[in-house]
Amino acid sequence: MERFFMTFLLFLTLCFVLNCSIQASDDVYVLEEITVTGTRSERDSFQTPNAISVITSEDISRKSLGTTPDMLRGVTGVMVQKTTAGQGSPYVRGLTGYQTLIIVDGVRLNNSTFRSGPNQYLATVDSNQIKKIEVMRGYGSTLYGSSAIGGVINVFTKSPMESLKGLSFKPYLSTKYSSADSGKLGRIGIDGGYKNFSFIVGGTYKDVSDLRPGKGYDIQLPTKKFLLTSQSNPTIPEGAWLVDIEKPTGWEERNGDIKINYRISDGQDIKLAYQGVRQKNVPRYDKYATKEYDTLLFNPQNRDLAYLNYTAIEKIPLIDSLQATLSYQRQNEGQIQQKAKSTTITEIRDIDDIMGISLQLSSLLGQKQRITYGGEFYNDQLDSKSVVTNTKTNEIKTTAWGAYPDGAEFWDINGYIQNEIKILDNLEAILAGRYTKFQTQADLSIKDPSFGMFKNSGDALTGSLGIVFGIVKGLNLTFSVGQAFRAPSLSDTTAVMITNQAISAPNPDLKPERSSGIDLGAKVRSRYFSGTVNYYFNRISDAVTNVNVKDVFVDKEMPKIYQDLINANKDAKVTIAYNSDEPTDIQGMELAINKAVLPFFPEISTYGNLTITRVEDIAENQPKLREMPINGILGIRWDKSKDRFWAETYSRFALKQDRLAKTDRSDPRIPGTTNDPSKEDPYAYTPGWFTLNIRAGINISDWSLLSVGIENITDRRYREHGSGVDGPGRN
């Protein structure tokens, strides 16, 4: 594996250096890749100081993908973790959960219930309605607010046909099948309109069975840890058991969406949209694998989003563009829990209603400056309850506290401004600032009268500076420095929930997380080559970490709420969120070849990327939990554009990850033999892996596309670092 890695690194470096060296002599034609995430307005990604990756509609149509997180596999600087099938949580520059911001059609998907670790919420965006995804790596709070510490994932859904003169309809049907989990997917819809009115409407159905990993077994140990083996007849320790097919991992999903656009006049549009996702009976497999639970299901896992958007281009004096959005989003999340050998079934239901208002304006100041400014307001209202049923006595107890106290509330209001300045023909600077005010409120007396009504407010001021300097035509150097922050959420301050190895408990005494960092990069675009290289450093202050409540209340009386949780969960520790006194440092290198065309064979191109991430917990003098391993992708593509035929082979890989935090060593999702981090364990690491894959397709007509592929050709058994399920076998 190490030899493969060194060869790959050498290949990427040579491609980058050689193509940089021909910039001065080669004429460069510009194949623009227009993005909006870096500056909140359309701009060629080559001319932005940000590190941005784009998943285009062509990329999406060529892949057989079950969930939206799967789309991010292979993207530079990103690792996708899966606690169970049907979900997925992207790590961007070493951070995930509520430290990475997700936006859908300009509306914030993140809400106050997002937790610190991997979560399932990106999977509640239907992958079949997506047109494009932009991933901006690095601090984004100046433009996008709280949570954008690791980066911003900006999802754009499909829009209806434009420039319609008469009545027009375009029906569409798509189907997908995956053999490793017998996954069946179907989508039907119609795109149409009449004169200034247009619409697109569709529905998706997914039915996925239990996952078949590659050849070999998971050896599950009584310590709640496991080992991976490719042997057909392995020797297993006493008390251990073998897992071949991972059961239960099947799930079901139904989605529907509609988007209506009315063109009031040239440059003036109003848009109304709705998205609905219904996931049913999604099992949390890692809790079944260890035999801790007889039942642990996410049911339901629903999301509804409705928004009204108004856009005006050059319609108001002194304002070049205006966008106003009113949104309503509902996250309806339930869990059904029954521990092994328990006579108690707990049903938790949390409904989060989020109202949002946003306004963005842009004004040109002469020919060399553009100012973008605006504001946002989001308000969360929670309806939460739990129902506990004793299966022996049929006694039912209902409490106004599911994972959160009923009636909890969170809101934040923001204002921002950005100035794009063209200093010279080859030098541009982008300055930005944002002010945020937030407040959290919840009644903790439901579980402990001593806490009473919790109310906390705060604010944050962030800024950023980005510079793009053109050395020669086709070679830009980039530099940026910026800040980010994350307001303490309801998940930090009020939640009682099951995590991977503990029970989290409320702690209302928290400060915002804050970060500051730099990014240095180079972007190359020539006749035959497009690529980027970046180095970044990010320091997080007041980082929120989880600590055992017994360590906090050593010499003082423990509040009732914590003692009750300890008594009810004797086989698990109880933790609370805590601001660390020492910072967390994250740094890394990202090298990407977006496309390298062979000069004498322009139909053949190569692509690849490599990501190196280091996350250091200064207080503990150890890696931060779930540090991303060195990972990347390498591929060769043949694209016969005139014949509309394409084919590619590629390999995704990750190196062995043995840089583990103490919590990683006890995490049942990371291989090892003991869950005691104080003991030496030579098997405590996630093995390195690679997959060989091939796919091909043909555009039969303007209306139809057929693609086929084989993933993991060698049927290798592997697990992506920190995941609760293995990767699919030959698929």
XYZ file of C-alpha atoms in Angstrom:
731
model
C 0.000 0.000 0.000
C 2.814 2.435 0.869
C 4.518 1.710 -2.478
C 1.257 2.426 -4.286
C 0.923 5.696 -2.360
C 4.458 6.869 -3.155
C 4.020 6.047 -6.847
C 0.744 7.942 -6.902
C 2.232 10.965 -5.117
C 5.130 11.043 -7.584
C 2.686 10.855 -10.499
C 0.627 13.786 -9.216
C 3.702 15.901 -8.523
C 5.207 15.271 -11.960
C 1.945 16.121 -13.695
C 1.648 19.336 -11.739
C 5.252 20.454 -12.217
C 5.411 19.576 -15.911
C 2.212 21.390 -16.712
C 3.253 24.428 -14.691
C 6.495 24.545 -16.657
C 4.770 24.841 -20.033
C 2.540 27.745 -19.028
C 4.850 30.412 -20.395
C 5.077 28.875 -23.873
C 1.627 27.391 -24.376
C -1.391 29.392 -25.398
C -4.076 28.885 -22.802
C -7.750 28.598 -23.568
C -10.066 29.103 -20.621
C -12.631 26.462 -19.801
C -14.484 28.358 -17.127
C -15.902 26.550 -14.125
C -18.454 28.967 -12.745
C -19.098 28.762 -9.010
C -21.004 30.922 -6.548
C -19.968 29.610 -3.133
C -16.650 31.451 -2.846
C -18.136 34.944 -3.226
C -21.951 34.414 -3.116
C -22.081 35.405 -6.796
C -21.085 33.813 -10.091
C -17.333 33.750 -10.553
C -14.810 31.583 -12.363
C -13.350 29.247 -9.724
C -9.905 29.897 -11.224
C -10.255 33.531 -10.105
C -11.283 32.825 -6.505
C -8.884 32.609 -3.539
C -10.930 29.757 -2.064
C -10.319 26.026 -2.443
C -13.450 24.855 -4.260
C -14.421 21.509 -5.784
C -17.424 21.122 -8.080
C -19.524 18.028 -8.703
C -21.215 18.778 -12.017
C -24.468 17.448 -13.446
C -22.378 15.332 -15.831
C -20.510 13.780 -12.883
C -23.812 12.987 -11.189
C -25.397 11.419 -14.278
C -22.427 9.096 -14.777
C -22.440 7.658 -11.263
C -24.764 5.128 -9.677
C -25.310 6.721 -6.296
C -27.774 5.869 -3.569
C -27.439 8.907 -1.281
C -26.184 12.469 -1.525
C -23.169 11.840 0.769
C -21.998 9.183 -1.717
C -21.573 11.957 -4.294
C -18.768 13.429 -2.204
C -16.588 10.322 -2.266
C -13.390 11.089 -4.130
C -13.716 14.871 -3.741
C -10.487 16.623 -2.729
C -10.255 17.298 1.000
C -13.385 15.284 1.809
C -13.920 11.922 3.517
C -17.385 10.386 3.896
C -18.133 8.460 7.091
C -21.111 6.114 7.442
C -22.334 5.029 10.855
C -24.975 2.971 9.060
C -26.341 2.443 5.569
C -28.786 5.057 4.307
C -26.798 7.828 5.959
C -23.424 9.505 5.547
C -21.500 12.390 7.027
C -18.855 14.333 5.077
C -15.605 15.325 6.766
C -14.242 18.529 5.214
C -10.678 19.320 6.230
C -10.977 17.050 9.238
C -14.316 18.364 10.536
C -17.865 17.053 10.291
C -21.260 17.341 11.980
C -22.094 20.837 13.165
C -18.626 22.141 12.237
C -19.378 21.863 8.512
C -22.189 23.918 6.969
C -24.646 22.464 4.432
C -26.788 24.722 2.228
C -29.592 23.622 -0.117
C -30.775 26.140 -2.741
C -29.506 28.983 -0.594
C -31.281 27.745 2.557
C -29.271 26.534 5.529
C -29.771 22.797 6.177
C -27.869 22.943 9.482
C -30.019 23.614 12.501
C -29.590 23.757 16.261
C -30.012 19.978 16.695
C -26.974 19.038 14.587
C -24.502 17.182 16.808
C -20.724 17.222 16.983
C -20.002 13.858 15.421
C -21.122 12.287 12.174
C -24.815 12.754 11.421
C -27.347 11.632 8.828
C -28.848 14.893 7.620
C -27.155 15.333 4.228
C -28.753 12.001 3.282
C -32.167 13.666 3.673
C -31.461 15.573 0.447
C -32.630 13.475 -2.516
C -29.587 12.791 -4.696
C -31.790 12.463 -7.791
C -32.968 16.065 -7.747
C -29.469 17.563 -7.492
C -27.990 19.512 -10.391
C -24.636 20.469 -8.878
C -22.698 20.484 -5.596
C -19.956 22.940 -4.710
C -17.620 22.203 -1.803
C -15.713 25.174 -0.419
C -12.979 23.899 1.868
C -11.963 26.043 4.803
C -13.469 28.819 6.927
C -16.719 30.156 5.503
C -18.414 31.867 8.449
C -17.804 35.366 7.100
C -20.110 34.706 4.163
C -22.311 31.947 5.577
C -22.417 32.247 9.355
C -22.223 29.754 12.200
C -20.847 26.217 11.672
C -18.749 26.912 8.557
C -15.435 26.039 10.256
C -14.438 23.041 8.142
C -16.119 24.298 5.016
C -19.378 24.779 3.124
C -21.251 22.163 1.088
C -23.553 24.044 -1.290
C -26.231 21.925 -2.993
C -28.117 23.188 -6.052
C -31.236 21.314 -7.159
C -32.538 21.086 -10.703
C -34.490 24.004 -12.134
C -37.222 23.969 -14.794
C -36.603 24.661 -18.458
C -35.992 28.280 -19.423
C -36.819 30.524 -22.392
C -40.064 28.762 -23.199
C -42.182 30.371 -25.914
C -45.033 27.874 -26.113
C -46.413 24.922 -24.251
C -43.681 22.347 -23.626
C -43.385 19.133 -21.629
C -40.435 16.834 -21.079
C -41.173 13.698 -19.041
C -38.269 11.739 -17.595
C -37.703 8.375 -15.980
C -34.566 7.014 -14.334
C -33.784 3.707 -12.658
C -30.710 2.414 -10.837
C -29.718 -0.921 -9.364
C -26.804 -1.910 -7.117
C -26.001 -5.573 -6.560
C -24.091 -5.332 -3.250
C -27.234 -4.324 -1.365
C -29.931 -5.223 -3.925
C -30.649 -1.503 -4.022
C -33.466 -0.446 -6.320
C -34.133 3.168 -7.191
C -36.694 4.725 -9.480
C -37.561 8.322 -10.271
C -40.282 9.754 -12.458
C -40.991 13.369 -13.226
C -41.886 16.017 -15.742
C -40.274 19.290 -16.770
C -42.420 21.811 -18.595
C -43.926 25.242 -18.892
C -45.845 27.796 -20.864
C -44.505 31.229 -21.804
C -43.239 32.884 -18.592
C -44.321 29.977 -16.405
C -42.198 26.838 -15.946
C -42.067 23.951 -13.516
C -40.300 20.701 -12.673
C -41.860 18.007 -10.499
C -40.617 14.547 -9.568
C -40.768 11.656 -7.153
C -38.195 9.057 -6.071
C -38.486 5.638 -4.449
C -35.577 3.695 -2.921
C -35.594 0.163 -1.524
C -32.267 -1.109 -0.191
C -31.554 -4.511 1.385
C -28.789 -5.674 3.730
C -25.222 -4.860 2.693
C -22.876 -7.516 1.332
C -19.272 -6.392 1.975
C -16.220 -7.852 0.228
C -14.858 -11.329 0.793
C -13.930 -12.135 4.375
C -15.520 -11.311 7.705
C -15.861 -8.813 10.508
C -14.674 -10.538 13.691
C -16.881 -9.005 16.396
C -15.337 -9.178 19.859
C -17.050 -9.166 23.272
C -15.190 -5.906 24.026
C -17.484 -4.210 21.440
C -14.487 -3.885 19.127
C -13.906 -5.769 15.870
C -11.262 -6.865 13.379
C -11.397 -7.103 9.599
C -10.176 -10.234 7.830
C -10.160 -11.405 4.225
C -9.637 -15.035 5.271
C -12.365 -17.508 4.388
C -11.871 -19.577 7.562
C -10.346 -17.321 10.242
C -9.460 -18.307 13.785
C -11.592 -16.338 16.218
C -11.013 -15.572 19.919
C -13.256 -16.990 22.621
C -16.591 -15.209 22.832
C -16.210 -13.607 19.391
C -18.470 -14.146 16.401
C -18.215 -13.713 12.629
C -20.230 -11.312 10.490
C -20.493 -11.822 6.743
C -23.609 -10.023 5.503
C -24.188 -6.948 7.645
C -27.718 -7.204 9.057
C -29.780 -5.162 9.479
C -28.702 -2.416 7.076
C -31.681 -2.258 4.716
C -33.864 0.838 4.488
C -36.614 2.473 2.475
C -37.138 6.015 1.219
C -39.774 8.048 -0.630
C -39.172 11.574 -1.916
C -41.114 14.232 -3.769
C -40.257 17.693 -5.034
C -41.630 20.511 -7.130
C -40.159 23.813 -8.285
C -42.235 26.498 -10.016
C -40.724 29.568 -11.674
C -42.518 32.639 -12.980
C -40.611 35.222 -15.031
C -42.132 38.580 -14.180
C -39.928 40.326 -16.742
C -36.411 40.058 -18.128
C -34.115 39.796 -15.120
C -36.936 39.415 -12.631
C -38.125 35.999 -11.388
C -40.109 34.519 -8.551
C -39.626 30.895 -7.540
C -41.653 28.591 -5.293
C -40.246 25.184 -4.318
C -40.942 22.221 -2.066
C -38.809 19.187 -1.158
C -39.995 16.252 0.930
C -37.978 13.232 2.091
C -39.337 10.230 4.008
C -36.892 7.620 5.308
C -38.345 4.632 7.128
C -36.821 2.119 9.538
C -33.145 2.993 9.049
C -31.225 0.725 11.484
C -28.174 2.000 13.346
C -26.038 -1.002 12.438
C -23.064 -0.377 14.740
C -25.325 -0.923 17.772
C -26.643 -4.193 16.329
C -23.141 -5.417 15.442
C -22.018 -5.232 19.074
C -25.294 -6.822 20.276
C -25.893 -3.864 22.582
C -29.384 -3.300 21.214
C -32.169 -5.526 19.977
C -33.714 -2.495 18.270
C -32.297 0.894 17.352
C -34.075 2.431 14.373
C -34.278 5.927 12.943
C -38.010 6.065 12.290
C -39.115 8.402 10.943
C -36.310 10.437 9.383
C -38.250 13.106 7.509
C -37.413 16.505 6.099
C -39.655 19.107 4.466
C -38.419 22.319 2.885
C -40.558 25.007 1.271
C -39.200 28.340 0.089
C -40.192 31.397 -1.882
C -37.409 33.228 -3.716
C -37.431 36.546 -5.550
C -34.549 37.553 -7.835
C -34.044 40.879 -9.595
C -31.124 41.719 -11.893
C -30.498 45.408 -12.666
C -34.042 46.422 -11.711
C -33.326 48.750 -8.791
C -31.142 51.887 -8.965
C -27.661 51.392 -7.456
C -28.347 47.679 -6.918
C -26.976 45.300 -9.523
C -28.753 42.222 -8.157
C -31.126 41.305 -5.362
C -32.192 37.965 -3.911
C -34.763 37.552 -1.151
C -35.781 34.164 0.260
C -38.429 33.144 2.765
C -38.086 29.519 3.896
C -39.745 26.987 6.167
C -38.092 23.694 7.024
C -39.230 20.837 9.247
C -36.976 18.066 10.495
C -39.018 15.217 11.955
C -36.715 12.693 13.580
C -37.668 9.674 15.641
C -35.848 6.759 17.234
C -37.059 3.405 18.506
C -34.678 1.951 21.113
C -34.606 -1.334 22.990
C -31.440 -2.560 24.667
C -30.546 -6.240 24.556
C -32.503 -8.293 27.110
C -34.441 -5.189 28.144
C -38.197 -5.083 28.717
C -38.310 -1.360 27.975
C -38.939 0.193 24.564
C -38.221 3.914 24.225
C -39.658 5.957 21.371
C -38.191 9.420 20.890
C -39.677 12.077 18.629
C -38.074 15.457 17.930
C -39.656 17.903 15.499
C -37.664 21.017 14.645
C -39.495 23.802 12.791
C -37.113 26.331 11.245
C -38.209 29.641 9.760
C -35.674 31.532 7.673
C -35.411 34.915 5.976
C -32.457 36.013 3.862
C -31.655 39.037 1.740
C -28.634 39.443 -0.513
C -27.769 42.501 -2.600
C -24.897 43.323 -4.920
C -23.726 46.691 -6.218
C -21.018 47.616 -8.714
C -18.752 50.531 -7.812
C -17.224 51.501 -11.125
C -15.507 48.785 -13.130
C -13.178 47.483 -10.435
C -15.296 46.915 -7.334
C -18.345 44.868 -6.470
C -19.933 44.942 -3.023
C -22.140 42.083 -1.845
C -24.099 42.608 1.344
C -27.143 41.304 3.146
C -28.531 39.551 6.172
C -30.147 36.351 7.436
C -32.422 35.299 10.256
C -33.200 31.718 11.329
C -35.420 30.582 14.192
C -35.694 26.995 15.516
C -38.679 25.795 17.559
C -38.597 22.244 18.971
C -41.437 19.902 19.778
C -39.971 16.951 21.656
C -41.240 13.965 23.614
C -40.382 10.417 24.606
C -42.669 7.453 25.203
C -41.354 4.585 27.352
C -43.243 1.282 27.245
C -42.686 -1.621 29.634
C -43.355 -4.752 27.569
C -44.050 -6.829 30.697
C -46.509 -4.563 32.481
C -47.666 -2.555 29.409
C -47.083 0.574 31.476
C -46.566 3.664 29.288
C -44.792 6.822 30.436
C -44.702 9.983 28.314
C -42.204 12.790 28.996
C -41.917 16.227 27.358
C -38.289 15.528 26.538
C -37.170 13.362 23.637
C -33.548 14.081 22.828
C -34.219 17.740 23.748
C -36.505 19.569 26.181
C -39.896 20.300 24.673
C -40.286 23.927 23.582
C -36.553 24.613 23.235
C -35.706 27.503 20.937
C -32.694 28.856 19.074
C -32.348 31.880 16.820
C -29.586 33.826 15.132
C -29.527 37.022 13.121
C -26.654 38.022 10.816
C -25.397 40.867 8.697
C -22.476 40.647 6.254
C -20.604 42.647 3.637
C -17.985 41.715 1.041
C -15.904 43.890 -1.281
C -14.263 42.433 -4.408
C -11.526 44.782 -5.610
C -9.548 44.526 -8.838
C -6.283 46.222 -7.877
C -4.350 45.357 -11.056
C -5.142 43.292 -14.123
C -3.480 40.308 -12.445
C -4.228 41.120 -8.790
C -7.559 40.949 -6.973
C -8.478 41.187 -3.304
C -11.675 40.149 -1.538
C -12.454 41.508 1.934
C -15.466 40.441 3.994
C -16.968 40.761 7.453
C -19.992 39.433 9.355
C -21.713 40.100 12.649
C -23.915 37.428 14.279
C -26.175 37.588 17.319
C -27.648 34.338 18.698
C -29.779 33.079 21.573
C -30.654 29.654 23.014
C -33.527 28.984 25.384
C -34.822 25.766 26.991
C -36.583 24.570 30.125
C -34.197 22.087 31.758
C -36.358 21.810 34.869
C -38.325 19.061 33.105
C -35.538 16.682 34.135
C -33.873 18.632 36.937
C -35.566 21.523 38.808
C -32.170 22.830 39.909
C -31.348 23.872 36.342
C -34.582 25.807 35.752
C -35.051 27.865 32.590
C -31.838 28.032 30.578
C -31.289 31.139 28.462
C -28.009 32.057 26.850
C -27.093 34.624 24.221
C -23.919 35.766 22.539
C -22.454 37.286 19.423
C -19.546 36.879 17.037
C -17.643 39.085 14.626
C -15.684 37.406 11.826
C -13.613 38.651 8.919
C -11.633 37.364 5.965
C -9.203 38.503 3.288
C -8.486 36.681 0.051
C -5.979 37.504 -2.699
C -5.597 36.117 -6.225
C -2.349 36.950 -8.029
C -1.749 35.940 -11.639
C 1.913 34.999 -12.161
C 1.541 34.186 -15.848
C -1.429 33.368 -17.984
C -2.898 30.141 -16.652
C -1.157 30.215 -13.251
C -2.688 31.937 -10.226
C -1.333 32.059 -6.703
C -3.925 32.356 -3.948
C -3.744 33.476 -0.344
C -6.478 33.842 2.220
C -6.760 34.444 5.928
C -10.025 34.207 7.776
C -12.062 33.464 10.845
C -14.984 31.171 11.584
C -17.195 30.371 14.539
C -19.946 28.081 15.745
C -22.597 29.110 18.235
C -23.363 26.560 20.979
C -26.326 24.560 19.730
C -29.231 22.854 21.452
C -27.329 19.629 20.841
C -24.430 20.932 22.970
C -26.414 22.565 25.718
C -29.604 20.517 26.201
C -29.423 17.121 24.448
C -29.767 13.709 26.051
C -28.941 11.142 23.371
C -27.047 7.959 22.546
C -23.701 8.567 20.863
C -21.249 5.987 19.567
C -19.877 5.121 23.007
C -21.643 7.258 25.594
C -24.807 9.060 26.653
C -24.577 12.811 26.118
C -26.068 15.106 28.757
C -26.889 18.841 28.867
C -24.401 21.560 29.756
C -25.776 25.101 29.387
C -22.444 26.729 30.295
C -20.723 26.879 26.889
C -18.963 29.499 24.802
C -18.869 29.667 20.976
C -16.135 27.805 19.144
C -13.895 30.179 17.195
C -11.256 29.515 14.587
C -8.726 31.405 12.528
C -6.482 30.191 9.760
C -4.629 30.687 6.517
C -4.719 29.044 3.103
C -1.937 29.162 0.503
C -2.535 27.740 -2.944
C -1.810 27.634 -6.648
C -4.258 27.079 -9.505
C -3.132 25.943 -12.934
C -5.171 25.866 -16.122
C -3.545 25.258 -19.483
C -4.442 23.771 -22.826
C -4.016 20.235 -21.500
C -4.181 20.575 -17.736
C -6.218 21.853 -14.817
C -5.145 21.418 -11.209
C -4.734 22.941 -7.761
C -2.482 22.609 -4.731
C -3.254 23.994 -1.259
C -1.685 24.148 2.171
C -3.871 25.237 5.063
C -3.665 25.788 8.809
C -6.690 26.231 11.072
C -6.670 26.809 14.846
C -9.913 26.259 16.799
C -10.174 28.014 20.165
C -12.692 27.040 22.863
C -13.204 23.802 20.958
C -16.143 21.831 22.322
C -15.184 18.365 23.493
C -16.992 15.672 25.477
C -15.857 14.841 29.011
C -17.069 12.310 31.545
C -19.373 13.971 34.092
C -17.669 11.962 36.853
C -14.418 13.778 36.028
C -16.142 17.170 36.252
C -17.947 16.588 39.554
C -15.153 14.955 41.546
C -15.348 17.025 44.742
C -18.810 18.536 44.410
C -22.397 17.406 44.319
C -23.536 16.029 40.993
C -26.812 17.457 39.588
C -29.800 15.127 39.570
C -30.047 14.958 35.782
C -26.543 13.474 35.510
C -27.009 11.045 38.380
C -30.288 9.794 36.889
C -28.577 9.131 33.546
C -25.716 7.274 35.238
C -28.174 5.091 37.154
C -30.169 4.323 33.991
C -27.091 3.552 31.850
C -24.701 1.597 34.048
C -22.977 0.021 31.019
C -22.182 3.379 29.366
C -20.472 6.558 30.494
C -22.327 9.869 30.605
C -20.606 12.858 29.001
C -21.205 16.584 28.692
C -19.928 19.108 26.172
C -17.094 21.254 27.493
C -14.954 24.100 26.121
C -11.333 22.996 25.987
C -8.755 25.343 27.511
C -6.271 24.471 24.769
C -6.765 24.882 21.007
C -7.165 22.261 18.317
C -4.794 22.680 15.365
C -5.656 21.387 11.904
C -3.291 21.536 8.955
C -3.001 19.725 5.687
C -2.059 19.529 2.025
C -4.416 19.012 -0.912
C -3.212 18.213 -4.414
C -5.735 17.832 -7.226
C -5.507 17.120 -10.936
C -8.946 17.995 -12.240
C -8.048 16.989 -15.777
C -4.805 16.162 -17.567
C -5.319 15.519 -21.281
C -2.793 13.481 -23.251
C -1.568 15.908 -25.964
C -1.649 13.422 -28.849
C -4.740 11.579 -27.598
C -7.164 14.337 -26.553
C -9.943 11.809 -25.980
C -7.965 10.331 -23.057
C -7.462 12.202 -19.803
C -6.349 11.418 -16.277
C -7.510 12.836 -12.995
C -6.708 12.376 -9.331
C -6.274 13.961 -5.948
C -4.450 13.447 -2.688
C -5.450 14.729 0.763
C -3.205 14.824 3.838
C -4.778 16.002 7.111
C -3.376 16.349 10.620
C -5.627 17.283 13.565
C -3.857 17.865 16.897
C -5.580 18.137 20.273
C -3.065 20.386 22.061
C -4.543 19.808 25.532
C -4.265 16.019 25.282
C -1.122 16.040 23.098
C -2.727 13.541 20.741
C -4.598 13.422 17.437
C -8.186 14.651 17.522
C -10.802 11.911 17.248
C -11.418 10.372 13.804
C -8.547 12.129 12.049
C -8.836 11.564 8.302
C -6.244 9.152 6.889
C -4.216 10.060 3.825
C -6.613 9.366 0.970
C -7.225 10.049 -2.681
C -8.367 8.884 -6.078
C -6.674 8.206 -9.421
C -8.506 7.646 -12.694
C -8.237 7.487 -16.473
C -11.168 8.534 -18.663
C -11.900 8.045 -22.355
C -14.506 10.423 -23.690
C -15.515 10.001 -27.319
C -17.624 13.123 -27.458
C -18.764 12.802 -31.074
C -19.953 9.255 -30.480
C -21.370 10.225 -27.077
C -19.565 7.287 -25.510
C -17.371 7.407 -22.439
C -15.530 4.967 -20.208
C -13.256 5.253 -17.200
C -11.357 3.206 -14.683
C -10.366 4.578 -11.323
C -9.095 3.643 -7.896
C -10.077 5.149 -4.569
C -7.731 4.534 -1.657
C -6.854 5.389 1.931
C -3.715 4.583 3.881
C -3.649 2.829 7.239
C -4.800 5.138 10.031
C -3.135 4.402 13.365
C -3.047 8.007 14.592
C -5.869 7.530 17.078
C -7.248 9.607 19.905
C -8.100 7.912 23.191
C -11.776 8.006 22.265
C -10.951 6.358 18.923
C -9.396 3.430 20.780
C -12.663 2.809 22.608
C -14.871 3.571 19.583
C -16.627 0.354 18.441
C -16.505 1.626 14.845
C -12.691 1.545 14.722
C -10.905 -1.849 14.657
C -9.074 -3.102 17.725
C -9.218 -5.728 20.456
C -9.792 -3.664 23.605
C -11.988 -0.676 24.388
C -9.651 0.411 27.183
C -7.528 3.256 25.730
C -4.934 2.849 28.502
C -3.969 -0.611 27.244
C -1.575 -1.289 24.390
C -3.393 -2.647 21.354
C -1.341 -3.501 18.239
C -4.595 -3.999 16.305
C -5.962 -0.519 17.043
C -5.998 0.977 13.551
C -8.129 1.172 10.441
C -6.368 -0.855 7.720
C -5.373 0.816 4.475
C -7.407 -0.117 1.430
C -7.988 0.566 -2.234
C -10.707 -0.354 -4.701
C -10.467 -0.873 -8.454
C -13.518 0.287 -10.378
C -14.726 0.666 -13.945
C -17.750 2.293 -15.520
C -18.940 3.289 -18.976
C -21.921 4.908 -20.593
C -23.507 6.094 -23.781
C -25.796 9.012 -24.500
C -28.296 7.177 -26.652
C -30.032 10.441 -27.508
C -30.591 13.879 -26.041
C -33.294 12.240 -23.944
C -31.652 9.041 -22.758
C -28.454 7.872 -21.074
C -27.286 4.370 -20.191
C -24.382 3.716 -17.821
C -23.005 0.549 -16.234
C -20.156 -0.081 -13.843
C -18.401 -2.496 -11.547
C -17.145 -1.180 -8.223
C -14.606 -2.944 -6.002
C -13.689 -5.399 -8.747
C -11.347 -7.338 -6.454
C -14.163 -7.763 -3.886
C -11.959 -6.332 -1.139
C -13.341 -6.130 2.391
C -12.627 -2.679 3.778
C -14.035 0.004 6.015
C -13.658 3.752 5.667
C -12.181 5.247 8.827
C -14.706 5.813 11.619
C -17.587 4.170 9.768
C -19.992 1.744 11.386
C -20.463 -0.343 8.224
C -18.035 -1.851 5.730
C -17.719 -0.662 2.161
C -19.741 -2.611 -0.422
C -18.221 -5.712 -1.973
C -18.101 -6.270 -5.727
C -20.986 -4.142 -6.923
